[in-house]
XYZ file of C-alpha atoms in Angstrom:
288
model
C -163.358 44.234 -9.331
C -164.855 43.630 -12.798
C -165.267 40.204 -14.550
C -167.139 37.044 -13.774
C -164.186 34.823 -12.764
C -164.200 32.279 -15.621
C -161.240 31.629 -17.864
C -162.802 33.646 -20.667
C -163.702 36.495 -18.360
C -161.566 36.512 -15.248
C -161.970 38.799 -12.311
C -159.803 42.022 -13.001
C -157.886 43.227 -9.922
C -158.009 47.046 -10.158
C -156.486 48.143 -6.895
C -155.093 46.757 -3.578
C -158.361 46.228 -1.981
C -159.341 43.837 -4.939
C -156.062 42.025 -4.189
C -157.242 41.341 -0.718
C -160.406 39.599 -2.088
C -158.974 36.982 -4.190
C -160.971 34.271 -2.323
C -162.988 32.257 -4.905
C -161.011 28.943 -5.102
C -162.062 27.707 -8.618
C -161.879 31.289 -10.225
C -159.691 33.128 -12.628
C -157.985 36.368 -11.570
C -156.001 38.852 -13.678
C -153.878 41.800 -12.231
C -154.930 44.895 -14.029
C -152.503 47.332 -12.476
C -149.248 47.599 -10.617
C -149.584 47.437 -6.933
C -146.950 49.301 -4.776
C -147.171 48.536 -1.019
C -145.899 51.820 -0.112
C -149.172 53.329 -1.246
C -151.344 50.833 0.769
C -152.312 50.128 4.298
C -149.570 47.581 4.388
C -146.879 50.206 3.782
C -145.704 49.899 7.366
C -145.634 46.089 7.333
C -147.109 43.714 4.940
C -149.589 41.172 6.231
C -150.001 37.692 4.567
C -152.476 38.106 1.543
C -154.404 34.979 0.675
C -154.677 34.213 -2.998
C -157.229 31.297 -3.173
C -157.796 30.963 -6.898
C -157.424 28.396 -9.856
C -155.375 30.748 -11.881
C -153.597 34.058 -11.151
C -152.450 36.085 -14.194
C -150.206 39.015 -13.535
C -150.638 40.188 -17.094
C -147.033 41.591 -16.762
C -147.778 43.967 -13.900
C -145.795 44.213 -10.744
C -146.359 43.991 -6.992
C -143.473 45.770 -5.258
C -142.006 47.062 -1.923
C -143.155 44.520 0.390
C -141.588 44.373 3.924
C -142.284 41.631 6.626
C -140.348 41.476 9.711
C -140.655 39.124 12.810
C -137.696 37.807 14.346
C -139.169 34.688 15.897
C -142.181 34.086 13.704
C -143.210 32.927 10.176
C -143.246 35.633 7.431
C -144.979 34.794 4.167
C -146.371 37.560 1.987
C -148.718 35.355 -0.101
C -150.691 32.297 0.947
C -152.890 29.771 -1.087
C -154.830 27.168 0.667
C -156.642 25.974 -2.538
C -155.909 23.007 -4.706
C -153.879 23.014 -7.819
C -153.049 26.726 -8.927
C -151.354 28.320 -11.748
C -149.554 31.745 -11.503
C -148.345 33.444 -14.667
C -146.887 36.687 -16.076
C -146.453 37.983 -12.501
C -143.544 40.231 -11.382
C -142.891 40.623 -7.749
C -139.867 42.941 -6.850
C -138.214 44.634 -3.824
C -139.371 42.209 -1.237
C -137.581 42.117 2.192
C -138.355 39.270 4.705
C -136.775 38.831 7.984
C -138.001 35.948 10.211
C -137.729 32.304 11.410
C -139.638 30.932 8.443
C -139.365 33.329 5.377
C -140.876 32.194 2.189
C -142.442 34.165 -0.769
C -145.316 31.943 -0.986
C -146.898 29.222 1.218
C -149.409 26.534 -0.073
C -150.960 23.800 1.938
C -152.201 21.511 -0.758
C -151.667 20.076 -4.103
C -149.373 21.203 -7.028
C -148.651 24.885 -8.156
C -147.121 26.109 -11.302
C -145.288 29.306 -12.033
C -144.744 30.444 -15.685
C -143.124 33.623 -17.086
C -142.822 35.122 -13.533
C -140.071 37.364 -12.306
C -139.324 37.590 -8.689
C -136.690 39.736 -6.738
C -136.371 39.451 -3.008
C -134.043 39.857 -0.009
C -134.171 37.465 2.903
C -132.795 37.318 6.323
C -133.457 33.961 8.000
C -133.313 33.120 11.711
C -134.403 29.674 11.040
C -133.014 26.719 12.982
C -132.855 23.096 11.651
C -136.549 22.284 12.245
C -138.030 25.423 10.616
C -137.859 26.780 7.213
C -139.155 24.623 4.323
C -137.868 26.614 1.318
C -137.317 30.356 0.552
C -139.576 30.726 -2.546
C -142.391 28.254 -1.988
C -143.135 26.595 1.356
C -144.749 23.273 1.921
C -145.705 22.067 -1.345
C -143.985 21.119 -4.613
C -144.120 24.054 -7.161
C -142.438 24.036 -10.556
C -140.986 27.057 -12.552
C -141.152 27.522 -16.219
C -139.592 30.313 -18.287
C -139.143 32.550 -15.152
C -136.314 34.321 -13.351
C -135.498 34.860 -9.819
C -133.069 37.233 -8.062
C -132.664 36.066 -4.400
C -130.299 37.322 -1.737
C -130.102 35.416 1.472
C -128.365 35.719 4.804
C -128.844 32.690 7.032
C -127.345 30.999 10.036
C -127.395 27.592 11.709
C -128.545 25.562 8.833
C -128.407 25.654 5.012
C -131.850 25.720 3.565
C -133.337 24.982 0.107
C -134.606 27.472 -2.463
C -137.306 25.454 -3.990
C -138.992 22.149 -3.621
C -139.870 21.540 -7.244
C -138.480 21.500 -10.728
C -137.175 24.411 -12.939
C -137.610 24.574 -16.725
C -135.938 27.109 -19.160
C -135.365 29.574 -16.235
C -132.536 31.598 -14.678
C -131.715 32.174 -10.960
C -129.242 34.595 -9.631
C -128.590 33.690 -6.047
C -126.499 35.634 -3.536
C -126.309 33.412 -0.440
C -124.205 33.902 2.685
C -124.400 31.296 5.359
C -122.262 30.003 8.341
C -124.195 26.768 8.525
C -122.646 23.374 9.315
C -125.506 21.248 8.034
C -128.379 21.143 5.769
C -132.020 21.287 6.983
C -131.979 17.641 6.426
C -129.956 15.037 4.698
C -132.286 14.783 1.719
C -132.571 18.662 1.215
C -130.743 20.392 -1.698
C -130.846 23.791 -2.979
C -133.340 22.544 -5.669
C -135.006 19.203 -4.785
C -136.073 18.310 -8.304
C -134.754 18.645 -11.780
C -132.985 21.757 -13.090
C -133.688 21.621 -16.819
C -132.509 23.806 -19.542
C -131.771 26.491 -16.776
C -128.895 28.344 -15.399
C -127.578 29.513 -11.922
C -125.450 32.695 -11.416
C -124.280 34.695 -8.471
C -122.368 33.701 -5.340
C -123.038 31.034 -2.761
C -120.639 31.534 0.266
C -120.306 29.526 3.498
C -118.065 30.510 6.443
C -117.929 26.918 7.736
C -115.849 24.684 5.530
C -117.262 21.608 7.088
C -120.560 21.859 5.281
C -121.063 19.178 2.725
C -123.973 19.795 0.390
C -125.627 19.281 -2.961
C -127.057 22.113 -5.112
C -129.379 20.130 -7.394
C -131.088 16.737 -7.239
C -130.593 16.516 -10.929
C -129.472 18.604 -13.835
C -130.507 18.284 -17.516
C -128.819 20.586 -20.235
C -128.135 23.245 -17.404
C -125.210 25.084 -16.089
C -123.889 26.795 -13.065
C -121.681 29.829 -13.258
C -121.691 31.073 -9.631
C -118.706 32.035 -7.293
C -118.726 29.257 -4.618
C -116.452 29.332 -1.554
C -116.112 28.149 1.995
C -117.727 24.759 1.743
C -116.251 21.231 2.422
C -117.656 18.989 -0.134
C -119.939 19.925 -2.942
C -122.022 17.789 -5.209
C -123.344 20.124 -7.861
C -125.930 17.494 -8.911
C -126.512 13.912 -7.934
C -127.932 12.871 -11.211
C -127.161 14.222 -14.777
C -130.087 13.679 -17.239
C -128.324 15.363 -20.131
C -124.846 16.904 -20.409
C -124.500 19.934 -18.112
C -121.549 21.881 -16.820
C -120.284 24.386 -14.221
C -117.619 27.161 -14.228
C -114.905 25.514 -12.222
C -112.850 28.761 -12.307
C -115.459 30.301 -10.012
C -115.169 27.569 -7.288
C -112.704 28.195 -4.670
C -109.819 25.443 -4.375
C -110.728 24.644 -0.730
C -114.252 23.374 -1.772
C -113.958 19.828 -3.196
C -116.323 18.998 -5.993
C -117.633 15.459 -6.274
C -117.328 13.981 -9.856
C -120.619 13.032 -11.657
C -120.844 11.603 -15.031
C -121.803 14.027 -17.725
C -121.424 16.939 -15.340
C -118.382 18.990 -16.825
C -116.016 21.151 -14.892
C -115.082 23.826 -17.404
C -112.959 26.976 -17.427
C -114.619 30.317 -17.963
C -113.286 30.303 -21.522
C -114.731 26.963 -22.272
C -118.135 27.994 -20.802
C -118.344 30.832 -23.406
C -117.208 28.583 -26.385
C -120.402 27.452 -28.109
C -118.415 24.912 -30.353
C -116.853 23.512 -27.384
C -120.154 23.033 -25.583
C -121.559 21.322 -28.615
C -118.656 19.099 -28.554
C -119.378 17.654 -25.056
C -123.034 17.135 -25.775
C -124.564 20.324 -24.396
C -127.436 21.600 -26.338
C -126.709 25.190 -27.538
C -127.688 27.298 -30.575
C -126.264 30.472 -32.043
C -122.901 31.920 -31.258
C -120.966 32.080 -28.030
């Protein structure tokens, strides 16, 4: 590993063994190569990698083909036990997690920020109500900026959250299938903080129509265009900070949507009409 670990001269990760030695809590690291788990000693089962650092810059590189399976145990590909940390320009793709507490990252302290990252993962959760914290980042608040996430989830027993943190100028495509009848707790939502200048696509399907849930704690200049079916009552967001909307044509008629001021239920055609969106106060630029 080259470099001195400073902001001006970060440690450069040049191979998989270097990745296993990200251990200096105040240091800066930069990923210098793509890392394919299939070409490492973790090919037959990823083990949690500790990334204790102040800043981890993926530099546009990708870590891919991570598989962790443990029916009755926690599965977490990446762990950070340090203080405040920044992760940026990092791509992680083709991740498969099966377990009771599946999360892509787990942090034990402080605040963490993700900027310009791209994550793609498939999760099968065997969690019960007392288990999983969130599927992307467990335990601590983490905010996403200018990032994109493709997340496919199959879960049972309880409807869990995606992220404990705020989202800014990002896109999420969720494919969620659940037969849950309750949330992990009454305070939990898919996103516990603000969904700001961002959008949610995909499909969210529940096979138990008694589940009453909220998707966002608050929305601000954001929208949801996801197929939603099988729920009882849905509150897309409990608070609207700036006008936001959702595609009501994609919500099945059996799922009742709670009304929230400045959250607009639109048709698909209206969602694609830039002039109409501007007329309801939604900030858009360019053509539809």
